[in-house]
Every structure is written in C-alpha cells, then in structure tokens.
Tab-separated table of C-alpha atoms in Angstrom:
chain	number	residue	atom	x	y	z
Y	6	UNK	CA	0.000	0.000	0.000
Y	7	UNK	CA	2.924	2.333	1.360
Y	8	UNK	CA	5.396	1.706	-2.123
Y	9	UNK	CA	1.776	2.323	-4.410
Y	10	UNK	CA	0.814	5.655	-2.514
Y	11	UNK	CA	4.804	6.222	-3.251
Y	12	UNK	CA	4.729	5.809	-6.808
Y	13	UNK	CA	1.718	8.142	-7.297
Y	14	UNK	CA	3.367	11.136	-4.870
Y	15	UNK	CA	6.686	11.059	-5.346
Y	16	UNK	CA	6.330	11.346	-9.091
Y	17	UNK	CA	4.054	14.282	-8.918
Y	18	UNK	CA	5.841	15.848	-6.154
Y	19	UNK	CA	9.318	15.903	-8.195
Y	20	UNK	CA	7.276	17.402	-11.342
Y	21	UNK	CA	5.383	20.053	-8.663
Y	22	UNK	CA	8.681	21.027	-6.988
Y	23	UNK	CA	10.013	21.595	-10.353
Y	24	UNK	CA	7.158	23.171	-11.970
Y	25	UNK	CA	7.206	25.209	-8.647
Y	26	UNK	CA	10.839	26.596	-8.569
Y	27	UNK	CA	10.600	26.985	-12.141
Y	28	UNK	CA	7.426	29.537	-12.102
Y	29	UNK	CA	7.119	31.240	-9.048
Y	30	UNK	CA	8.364	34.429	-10.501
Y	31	UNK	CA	5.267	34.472	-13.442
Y	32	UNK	CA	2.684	36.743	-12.998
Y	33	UNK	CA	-0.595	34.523	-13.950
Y	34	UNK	CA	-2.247	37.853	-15.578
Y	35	UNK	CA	1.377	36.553	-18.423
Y	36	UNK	CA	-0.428	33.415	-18.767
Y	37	UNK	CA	-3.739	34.614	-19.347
Y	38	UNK	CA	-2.671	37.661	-21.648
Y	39	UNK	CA	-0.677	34.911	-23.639
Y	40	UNK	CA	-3.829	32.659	-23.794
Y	41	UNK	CA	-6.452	35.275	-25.061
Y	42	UNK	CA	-4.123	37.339	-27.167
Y	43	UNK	CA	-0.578	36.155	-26.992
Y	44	UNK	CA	-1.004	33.212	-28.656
Y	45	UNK	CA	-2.691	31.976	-32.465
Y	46	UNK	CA	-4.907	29.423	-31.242
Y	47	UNK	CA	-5.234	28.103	-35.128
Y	48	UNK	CA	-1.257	26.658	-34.657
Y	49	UNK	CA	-2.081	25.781	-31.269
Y	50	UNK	CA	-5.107	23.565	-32.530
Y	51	UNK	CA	-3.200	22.381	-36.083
Y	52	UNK	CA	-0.747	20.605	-33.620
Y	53	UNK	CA	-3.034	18.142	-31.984
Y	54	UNK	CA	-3.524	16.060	-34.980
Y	55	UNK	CA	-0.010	14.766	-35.101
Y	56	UNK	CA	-0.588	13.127	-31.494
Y	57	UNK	CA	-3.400	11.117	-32.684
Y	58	UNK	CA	-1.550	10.326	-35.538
Y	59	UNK	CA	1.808	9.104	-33.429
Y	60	UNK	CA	-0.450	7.589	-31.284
Y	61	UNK	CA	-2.790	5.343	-34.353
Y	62	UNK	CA	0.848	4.726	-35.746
Y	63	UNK	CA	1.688	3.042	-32.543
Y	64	UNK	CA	-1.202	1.092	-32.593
Y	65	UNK	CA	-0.714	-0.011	-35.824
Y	66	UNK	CA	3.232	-0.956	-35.011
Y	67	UNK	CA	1.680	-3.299	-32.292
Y	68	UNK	CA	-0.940	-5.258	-34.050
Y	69	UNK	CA	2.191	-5.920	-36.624
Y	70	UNK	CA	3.996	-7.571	-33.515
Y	71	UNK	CA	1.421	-9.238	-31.870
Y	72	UNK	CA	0.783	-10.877	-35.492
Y	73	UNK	CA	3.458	-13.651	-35.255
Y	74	UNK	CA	1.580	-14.535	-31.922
Y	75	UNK	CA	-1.211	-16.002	-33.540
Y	76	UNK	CA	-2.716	-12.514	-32.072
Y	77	UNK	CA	-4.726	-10.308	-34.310
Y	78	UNK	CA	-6.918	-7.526	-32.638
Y	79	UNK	CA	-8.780	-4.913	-33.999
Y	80	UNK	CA	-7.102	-1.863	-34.888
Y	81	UNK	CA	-9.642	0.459	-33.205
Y	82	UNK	CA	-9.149	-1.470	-29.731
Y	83	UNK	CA	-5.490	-1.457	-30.389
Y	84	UNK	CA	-5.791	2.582	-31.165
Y	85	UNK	CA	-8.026	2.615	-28.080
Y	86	UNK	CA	-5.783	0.753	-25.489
Y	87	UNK	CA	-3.312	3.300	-26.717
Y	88	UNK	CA	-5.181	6.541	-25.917
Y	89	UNK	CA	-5.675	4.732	-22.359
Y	90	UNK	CA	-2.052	4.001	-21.910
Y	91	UNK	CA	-1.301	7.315	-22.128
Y	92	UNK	CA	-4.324	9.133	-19.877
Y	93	UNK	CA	-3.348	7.119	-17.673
Y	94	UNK	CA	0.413	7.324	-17.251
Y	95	UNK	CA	-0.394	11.105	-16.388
Y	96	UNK	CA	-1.339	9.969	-13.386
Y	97	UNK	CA	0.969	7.038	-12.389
Y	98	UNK	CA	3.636	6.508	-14.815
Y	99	UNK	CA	4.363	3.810	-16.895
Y	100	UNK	CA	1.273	2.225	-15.363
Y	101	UNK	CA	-0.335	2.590	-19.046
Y	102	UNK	CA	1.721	-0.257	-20.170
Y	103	UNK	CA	0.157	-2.981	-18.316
Y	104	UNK	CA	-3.496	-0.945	-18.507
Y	105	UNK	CA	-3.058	-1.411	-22.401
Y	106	UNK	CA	-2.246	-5.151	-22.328
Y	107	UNK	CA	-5.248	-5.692	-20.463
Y	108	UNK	CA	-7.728	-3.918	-22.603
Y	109	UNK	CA	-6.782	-5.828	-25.431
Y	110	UNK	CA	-7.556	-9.025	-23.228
Y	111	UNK	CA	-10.479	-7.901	-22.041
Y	112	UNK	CA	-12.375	-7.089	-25.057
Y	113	UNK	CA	-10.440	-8.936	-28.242
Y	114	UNK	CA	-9.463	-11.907	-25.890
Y	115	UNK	CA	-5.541	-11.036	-26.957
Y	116	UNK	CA	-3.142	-12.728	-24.346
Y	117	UNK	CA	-1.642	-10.933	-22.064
Y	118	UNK	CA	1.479	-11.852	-21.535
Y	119	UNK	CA	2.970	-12.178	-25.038
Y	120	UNK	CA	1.059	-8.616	-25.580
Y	121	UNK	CA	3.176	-7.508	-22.621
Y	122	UNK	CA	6.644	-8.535	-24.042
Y	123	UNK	CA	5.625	-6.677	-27.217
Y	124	UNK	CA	5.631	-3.770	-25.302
Y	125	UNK	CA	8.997	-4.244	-23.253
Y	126	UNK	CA	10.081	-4.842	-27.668
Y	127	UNK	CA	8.327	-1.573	-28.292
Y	128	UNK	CA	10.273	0.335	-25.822
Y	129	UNK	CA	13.250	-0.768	-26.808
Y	130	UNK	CA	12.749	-0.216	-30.581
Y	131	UNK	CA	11.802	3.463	-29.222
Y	132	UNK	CA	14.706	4.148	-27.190
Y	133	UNK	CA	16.926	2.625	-30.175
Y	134	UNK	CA	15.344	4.971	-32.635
Y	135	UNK	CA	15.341	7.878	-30.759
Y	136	UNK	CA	18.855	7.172	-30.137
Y	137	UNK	CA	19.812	6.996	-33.898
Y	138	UNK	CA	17.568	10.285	-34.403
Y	139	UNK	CA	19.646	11.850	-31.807
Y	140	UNK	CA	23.076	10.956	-33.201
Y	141	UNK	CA	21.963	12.537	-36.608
Y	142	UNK	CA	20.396	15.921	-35.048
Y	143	UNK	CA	23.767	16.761	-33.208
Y	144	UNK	CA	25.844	15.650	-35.888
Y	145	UNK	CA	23.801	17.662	-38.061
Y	146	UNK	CA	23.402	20.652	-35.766
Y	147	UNK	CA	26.773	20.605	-33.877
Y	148	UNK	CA	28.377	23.548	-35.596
Y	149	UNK	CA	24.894	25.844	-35.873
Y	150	UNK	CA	24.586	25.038	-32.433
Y	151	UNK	CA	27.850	26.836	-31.165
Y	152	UNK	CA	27.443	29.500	-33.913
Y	153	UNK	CA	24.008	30.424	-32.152
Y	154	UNK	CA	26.322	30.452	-28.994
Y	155	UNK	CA	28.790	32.535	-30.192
Y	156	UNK	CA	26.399	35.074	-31.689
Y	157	UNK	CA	24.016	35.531	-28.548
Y	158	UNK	CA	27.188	36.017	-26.180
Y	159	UNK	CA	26.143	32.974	-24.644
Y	160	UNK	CA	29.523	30.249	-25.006
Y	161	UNK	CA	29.797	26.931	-23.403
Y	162	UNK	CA	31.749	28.159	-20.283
Y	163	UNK	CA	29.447	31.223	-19.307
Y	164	UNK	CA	26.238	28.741	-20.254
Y	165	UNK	CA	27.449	26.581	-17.457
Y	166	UNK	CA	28.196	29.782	-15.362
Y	167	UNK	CA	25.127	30.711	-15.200
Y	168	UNK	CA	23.958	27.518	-13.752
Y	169	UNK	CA	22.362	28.649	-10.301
Y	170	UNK	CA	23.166	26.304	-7.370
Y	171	UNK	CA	18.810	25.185	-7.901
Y	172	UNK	CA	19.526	24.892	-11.324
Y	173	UNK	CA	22.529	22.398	-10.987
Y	174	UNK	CA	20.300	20.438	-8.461
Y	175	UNK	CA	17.228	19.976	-10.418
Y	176	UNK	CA	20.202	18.903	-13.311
Y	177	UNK	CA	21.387	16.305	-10.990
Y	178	UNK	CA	18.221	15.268	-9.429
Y	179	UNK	CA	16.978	14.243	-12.553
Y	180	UNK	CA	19.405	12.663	-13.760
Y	181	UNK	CA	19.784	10.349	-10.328
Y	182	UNK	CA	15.976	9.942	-10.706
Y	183	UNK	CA	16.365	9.216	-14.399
Y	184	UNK	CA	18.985	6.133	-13.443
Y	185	UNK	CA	17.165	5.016	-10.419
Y	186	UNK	CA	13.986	4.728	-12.654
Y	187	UNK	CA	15.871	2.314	-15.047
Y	188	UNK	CA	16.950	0.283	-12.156
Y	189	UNK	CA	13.700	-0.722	-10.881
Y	190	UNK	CA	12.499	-1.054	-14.644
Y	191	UNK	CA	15.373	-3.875	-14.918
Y	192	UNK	CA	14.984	-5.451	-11.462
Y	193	UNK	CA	10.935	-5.412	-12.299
Y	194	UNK	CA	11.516	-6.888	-15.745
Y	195	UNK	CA	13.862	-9.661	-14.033
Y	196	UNK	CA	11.176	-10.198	-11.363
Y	197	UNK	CA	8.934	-10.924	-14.469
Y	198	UNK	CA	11.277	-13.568	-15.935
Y	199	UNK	CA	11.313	-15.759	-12.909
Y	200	UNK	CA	7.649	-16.323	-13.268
Y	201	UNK	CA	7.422	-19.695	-14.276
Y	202	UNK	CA	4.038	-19.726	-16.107
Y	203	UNK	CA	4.528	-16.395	-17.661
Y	204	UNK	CA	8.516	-16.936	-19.270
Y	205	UNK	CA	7.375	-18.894	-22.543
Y	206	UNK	CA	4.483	-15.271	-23.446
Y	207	UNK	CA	7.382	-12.729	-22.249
Y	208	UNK	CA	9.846	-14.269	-24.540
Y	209	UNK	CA	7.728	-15.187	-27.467
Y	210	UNK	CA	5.986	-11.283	-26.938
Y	211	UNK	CA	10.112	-10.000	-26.672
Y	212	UNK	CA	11.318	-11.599	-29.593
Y	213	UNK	CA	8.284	-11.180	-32.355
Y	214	UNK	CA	10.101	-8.595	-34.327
Y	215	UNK	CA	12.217	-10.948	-35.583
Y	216	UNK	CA	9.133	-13.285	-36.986
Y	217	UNK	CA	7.735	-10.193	-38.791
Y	218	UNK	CA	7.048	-10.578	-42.281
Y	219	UNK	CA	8.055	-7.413	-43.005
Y	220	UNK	CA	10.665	-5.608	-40.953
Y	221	UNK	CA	10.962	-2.627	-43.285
Y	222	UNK	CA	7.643	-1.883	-42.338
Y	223	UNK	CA	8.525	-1.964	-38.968
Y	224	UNK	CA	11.305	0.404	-38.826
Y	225	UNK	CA	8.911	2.632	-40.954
Y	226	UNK	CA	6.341	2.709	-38.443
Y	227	UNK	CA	8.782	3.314	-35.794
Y	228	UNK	CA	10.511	6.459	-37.510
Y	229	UNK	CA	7.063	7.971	-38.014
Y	230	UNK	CA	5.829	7.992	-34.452
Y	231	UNK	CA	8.995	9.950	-34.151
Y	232	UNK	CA	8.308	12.172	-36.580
Y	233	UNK	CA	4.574	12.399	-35.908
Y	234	UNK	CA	5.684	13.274	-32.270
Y	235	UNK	CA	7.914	16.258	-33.426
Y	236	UNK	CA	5.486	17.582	-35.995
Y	237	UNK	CA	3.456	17.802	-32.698
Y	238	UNK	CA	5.870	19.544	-30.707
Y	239	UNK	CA	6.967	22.034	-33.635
Y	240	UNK	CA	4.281	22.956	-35.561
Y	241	UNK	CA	3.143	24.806	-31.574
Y	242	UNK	CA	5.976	27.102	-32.413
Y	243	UNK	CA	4.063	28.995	-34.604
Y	244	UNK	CA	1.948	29.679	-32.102
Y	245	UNK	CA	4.248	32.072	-30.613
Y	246	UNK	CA	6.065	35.122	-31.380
Y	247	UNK	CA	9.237	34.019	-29.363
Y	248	UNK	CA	9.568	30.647	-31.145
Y	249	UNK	CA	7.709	31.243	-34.805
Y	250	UNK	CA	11.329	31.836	-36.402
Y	251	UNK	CA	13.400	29.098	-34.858
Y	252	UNK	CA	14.133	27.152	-37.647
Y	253	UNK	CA	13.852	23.165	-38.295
Y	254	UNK	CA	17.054	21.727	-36.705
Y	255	UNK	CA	17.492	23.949	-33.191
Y	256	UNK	CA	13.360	22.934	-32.771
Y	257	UNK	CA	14.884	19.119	-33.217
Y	258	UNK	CA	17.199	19.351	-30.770
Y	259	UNK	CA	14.725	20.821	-27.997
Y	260	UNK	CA	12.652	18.193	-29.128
Y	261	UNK	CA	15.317	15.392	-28.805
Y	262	UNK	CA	16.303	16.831	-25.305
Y	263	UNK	CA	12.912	17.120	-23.968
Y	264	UNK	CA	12.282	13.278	-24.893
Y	265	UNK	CA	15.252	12.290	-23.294
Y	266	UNK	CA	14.217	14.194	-20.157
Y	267	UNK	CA	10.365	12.364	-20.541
Y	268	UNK	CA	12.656	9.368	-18.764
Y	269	UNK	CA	12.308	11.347	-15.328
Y	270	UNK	CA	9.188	9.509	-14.153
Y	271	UNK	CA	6.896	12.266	-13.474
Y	272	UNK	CA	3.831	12.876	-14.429
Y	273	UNK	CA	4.151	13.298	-18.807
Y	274	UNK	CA	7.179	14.573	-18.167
Y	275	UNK	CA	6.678	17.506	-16.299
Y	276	UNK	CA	8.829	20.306	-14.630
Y	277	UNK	CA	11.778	17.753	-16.283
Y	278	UNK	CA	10.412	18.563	-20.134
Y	279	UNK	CA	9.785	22.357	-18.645
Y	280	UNK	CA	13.347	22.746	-17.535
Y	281	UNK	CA	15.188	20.603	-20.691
Y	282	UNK	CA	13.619	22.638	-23.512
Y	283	UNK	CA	13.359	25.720	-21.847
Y	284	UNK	CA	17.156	25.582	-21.185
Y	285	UNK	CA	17.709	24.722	-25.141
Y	286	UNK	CA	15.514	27.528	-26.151
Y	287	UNK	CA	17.153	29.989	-24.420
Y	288	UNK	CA	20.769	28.587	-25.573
Y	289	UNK	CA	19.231	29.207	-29.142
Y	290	UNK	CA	18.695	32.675	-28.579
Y	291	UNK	CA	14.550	32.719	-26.382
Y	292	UNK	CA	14.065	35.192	-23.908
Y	293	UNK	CA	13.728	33.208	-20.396
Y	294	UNK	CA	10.281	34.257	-19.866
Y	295	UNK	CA	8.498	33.668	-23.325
Y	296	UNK	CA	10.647	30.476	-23.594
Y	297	UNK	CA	9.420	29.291	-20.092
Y	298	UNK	CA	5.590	30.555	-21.265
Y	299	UNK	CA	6.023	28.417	-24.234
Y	300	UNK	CA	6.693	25.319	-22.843
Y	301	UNK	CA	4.027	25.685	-19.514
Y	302	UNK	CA	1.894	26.641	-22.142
Y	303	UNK	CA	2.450	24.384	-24.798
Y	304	UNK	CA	3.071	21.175	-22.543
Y	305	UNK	CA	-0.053	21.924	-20.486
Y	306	UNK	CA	-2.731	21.942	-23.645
Y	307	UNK	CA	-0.947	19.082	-25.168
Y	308	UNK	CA	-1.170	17.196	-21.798
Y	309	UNK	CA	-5.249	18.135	-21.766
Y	310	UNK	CA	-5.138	16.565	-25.396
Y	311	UNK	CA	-4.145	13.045	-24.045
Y	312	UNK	CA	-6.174	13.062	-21.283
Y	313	UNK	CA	-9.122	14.157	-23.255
Y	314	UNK	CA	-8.278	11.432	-25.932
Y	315	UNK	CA	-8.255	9.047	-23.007
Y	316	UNK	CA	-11.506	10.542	-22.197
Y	317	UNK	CA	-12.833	9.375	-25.610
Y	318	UNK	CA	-11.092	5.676	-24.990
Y	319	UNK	CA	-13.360	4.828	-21.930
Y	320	UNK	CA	-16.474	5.828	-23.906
Y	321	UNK	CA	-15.592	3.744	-27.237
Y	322	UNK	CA	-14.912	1.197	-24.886
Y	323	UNK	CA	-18.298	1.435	-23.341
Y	324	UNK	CA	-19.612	1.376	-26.291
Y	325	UNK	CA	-17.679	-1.488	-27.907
Y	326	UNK	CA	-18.697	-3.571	-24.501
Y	327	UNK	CA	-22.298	-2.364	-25.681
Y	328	UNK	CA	-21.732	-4.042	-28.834
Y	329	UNK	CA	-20.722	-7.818	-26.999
C-alpha cells in the first residue's frame, strides 16, 4: 500500500517542486494575456492532430507484432488501449503499459502476456530509434549550435556559469531519478522472468520482431511515431512570437532533449520537459520568460489533449462492450 501511494506522490511531487521553482516568478495575468491574445490558437489547434496520428501509428506498429503470436486484434481497440495508456500514465507513470495489455484481453481476448513482451520490444525499438535520431540531429546541428552560442554572447563556459546552485540540483536530481527509474524497470523486468508460467508469453511477446514478415515496415512505423511526435511539438511554435522563427534543426534538438528528459518519471514529463527545452531555447537565442511561457503553455494543452483522448477511450470502450 505504502510503495503504491509512493509511486503516485513522489512522481508528482518531483514534477510540482520543479514546476514550482521553475514559475514562481510568473505573474498569472502573463499566462492569461498569452492565452487570449498572446497566442494563435489556429497553430495551437493544427498541432493536436499529429498526437493522434503518433499515437494510431503506434497502434498499428503493435498489431504488426502481436501478429506472429497467432494474435490479431482490432485496430480500433489497439488505437483505443493506446489513448488509455497514455491518460493514464499522467497519473501514475508507466502504469499505461500494463493498462493497455489488459484492454486488449479484455475485449479482443488477446493474451496478455505475449502482448506484454511486445511492449517491453516496443520500448526498446523506441529508445533505439530515438537514439539513432539523436546521433543525426547533433551531428547535423553541432556547428549551428555553437554558432548560435557565439552570436548571442552565450559560449559553453558562461552557459554553465550561469547555472544557479537550484539549477545544478534539479540537473542532478533528474538525472539520479532518471537512473534510479531504469533500475527498478530492470529489477521489475527480471522479477517478471522468474515467473514460471509467464517466461514462454514474455519471450515469445520479446522476440516477435524478428518473426515479422516485413521488418521494413517496422522500422517505418517506428521512424514515423517519431516524426509524428515532433510535428506535434513544432508545428506549436508557430503559435508564438518568441519561437515562430526558430528554424527546423534547433526545434529538433529541444525536441530530442525534452524526450530524453520524458525518462524522469513524473507525471508526462513535467517540470523535467519544462526545464530541458526551456534551457535549449534559451541557448538558441529565447528570452527566459516567453521560452518558459512556451513550454508551460504548450506542454499543459498538449497534456489536456491526451487526457481528453483518453476521455474518448473509456467511452468507445463502453460502447464497444455495448456491442458484446
């Protein structure tokens, strides 16, 4: 009882202390100014399409892996489970992976356990693409990136100067978070493996990518969540004066850098995702206070999105249990 009340607080009270020491200089009359006049609601809106789009994409990845099973659900339960993963890993996190694996069983009869080792695959074809995505944006941004530097008076050294003593913690603090996080995740997932009965699903669910008929396919679906996630993020740029201009490559490297700091378990990411591109817009040239209005902005409507999409899961699914 104790460790579940801990994984629901302790989450949300790292992403409020955060949030916290990161605002409590804003005037709230900034925020609402910026939401009535400061900001094109048409950009705002024109971003929201690309999450349901990353987020059918998914779906559509998944039914490819559970295929080799002998598993085929429907796509729209698939699509649905995803929407519910996601609502509800704003509340505990990661808790959406399991919640998915059991829609799926509940209304298309889809095992559970080989559905759950497709998503321990999934994760790991993430990370691994994310990773290669990474490799390319700094090699490919490197040199603009300390150009921008150099030009805004703002070099390595002084950058790192102007760390404050809070900002250095919250650094560190999310990074031991961060590692402590993938700890349990491997202890948990070894926990899993000593289960007798459940071995034979996890490994058949953890190696089904390499059954797949087609594997190009795969790695295609896998790129465009990516991409579908980005076109999410940056197309909300336009949105605001402060970020309209920044072109294509600095917006992937916030991007990339706010993913990476998604890892912190807190609630979608937040205060880490505030702090990471915040830090990244400013090093490309943002004031501190539009770039910090941009992403409590940004990452609070986009937040809304998913839960509202999850919203719209639990009534298909009442309505699909309608249908039985």
């Amino acid at each position: 009882m104790i460790r579940t009340i801990l994984r629901v607080v302790l989450p949300i009270a790292l992403g409020g202390g955060i949030l916290w020491w990161m605002y409590q200089g804003v005037r709230w009359a900034d925020v609402e100014e910026a939401l009535a006049g400061g900001m094109d609601w048409r950009w705002m809106l024109a971003s929201m399409p690309f999450c349901v789009l990353a987020q059918w994409i998914r779906a559509v990845r998944w039914r490819q892996m559970l295929e080799p099973l002998g598993e085929r659900p429907r796509l729209r339960t698939a699509t649905i489970a995803i929407y519910l993963s996601y609502a509800s890993s704003l509340v505990i996190p990661r808790v959406g992976e399991v919640l998915r694996c059991g829609v799926l069983k509940r209304y298309d009869g889809t095992r559970f356990t080989p559905s759950l080792g497709t998503v321990v695959t999934e994760r790991i074809a993430d990370m691994l693409t994310i990773g290669v995505i990474a490799v390319l944006v700094f090699l490919w941004q490197w040199d603009g990136f300390l150009r921008v530097a150099e030009e805004t008076g703002a070099g390595i050294g002084p950058i790192v100067q102007q760390f404050s003593p809070q900002g250095w913690f919250v650094t560190v603090l999310c990074a031991a978070v961060t590692v402590a996080f993938i700890a349990w995740l491997a202890r948990r997932l070894a926990l899993w493996n000593k289960l007798r009965g459940a071995v034979h699903g996890m490994v058949d669910g953890l190696t089904s990518v390499r059954q797949l008929r087609h594997k190009w396919l795969f790695a295609l679906w896998s790129v465009g969540i990516w991409v579908a996630y980005f076109l999410h993020f940056y197309v909300a740029f336009f949105a605001f004066e402060c970020t309209a201009d920044i072109a294509v490559g600095p917006a992937w490297v916030a991007f990339v850098i706010g993913t990476f700091a998604v890892l912190v378990p807190t609630p979608n990411g937040a205060g880490p995702w505030h702090f990471a591109v915040k830090t990244v817009l400013c090093i490309y040239g943002v004031a501190a206070t539009p770039a910090a209005m941009f992403c409590l902005i940004t990452h609070t409507l986009q937040t809304a999105f998913t839960a509202l999409l999850g919203v719209y899961g639990l009534v298909a699914l009442g309505v699909l249990k309608n249908r039985e």
